[in-house]
């Protein structure tokens, strides 16, 4: 009960920062889901975690790529970009940086191409183990006020939101192209991701 009261008080204090005037046409950000998701994402950014910073000096992007390789490797750069939703150029640069630092390596016995899978080195796996142990501990603390059913529902909703966001962005890119507006390589990558997500089984 005390935890519930504490949560309600914290929420009340937080919402007071969103107090608006009489203009009801103003976007109500405290109820705007994309804004709420972005705020939570900002709070949970690896770069803001002091314990992570004590474990490694990798920048945020390099660390995200390292964790992805550790969880799904051997994996190609294009697959990493698709899973992390980072642009391919930044993904490739981060992989190159990890390889230069001796934390990742190309899979041996395969021709070295842009699509060659990468995996963590022994040193990279050591950092991965420390970082993921902390991330799992932080997740437990973050979700401790949610019931198992709420946690399951949250995961399902976030997955749906991601797929919907991809679809909306892809359609916007296609619309811009159809009316002659310029789009970037990153925009076109979203369309490729959407095609990959929605492909039918053969």
PDB file of C-alpha atoms in Angstrom, residues 6 15 22-23 32 39 41-42 55-56 79 85 91 131 141 152 160 176 191:
ATOM      1  CA  UNK A   6       4.404   6.717  -2.979  1.00  0.00           C
ATOM      2  CA  UNK A  15       2.240  15.932 -13.607  1.00  0.00           C
ATOM      3  CA  UNK A  22      -6.480  27.915 -20.668  1.00  0.00           C
ATOM      4  CA  UNK A  23      -5.552  27.183 -24.280  1.00  0.00           C
ATOM      5  CA  UNK A  32       1.011  11.995 -25.586  1.00  0.00           C
ATOM      6  CA  UNK A  39      11.043  10.692 -21.917  1.00  0.00           C
ATOM      7  CA  UNK A  41      13.976   6.365 -23.129  1.00  0.00           C
ATOM      8  CA  UNK A  42      15.967   9.463 -22.168  1.00  0.00           C
ATOM      9  CA  UNK A  55      32.297  -0.535 -16.139  1.00  0.00           C
ATOM     10  CA  UNK A  56      33.377   0.727 -19.548  1.00  0.00           C
ATOM     11  CA  UNK A  79      21.046  -7.281 -38.849  1.00  0.00           C
ATOM     12  CA  UNK A  85      17.075   0.674 -35.263  1.00  0.00           C
ATOM     13  CA  UNK A  91      26.390   0.818 -36.923  1.00  0.00           C
ATOM     14  CA  UNK A 131      27.168  -4.794 -18.385  1.00  0.00           C
ATOM     15  CA  UNK A 141      14.278  -2.742  -9.919  1.00  0.00           C
ATOM     16  CA  UNK A 152       3.801  -9.117 -19.876  1.00  0.00           C
ATOM     17  CA  UNK A 160       3.174  -3.478 -31.015  1.00  0.00           C
ATOM     18  CA  UNK A 176       7.293  12.006 -49.445  1.00  0.00           C
ATOM     19  CA  UNK A 191      11.223   1.372 -45.680  1.00  0.00           C
TER      20      UNK A 191
END
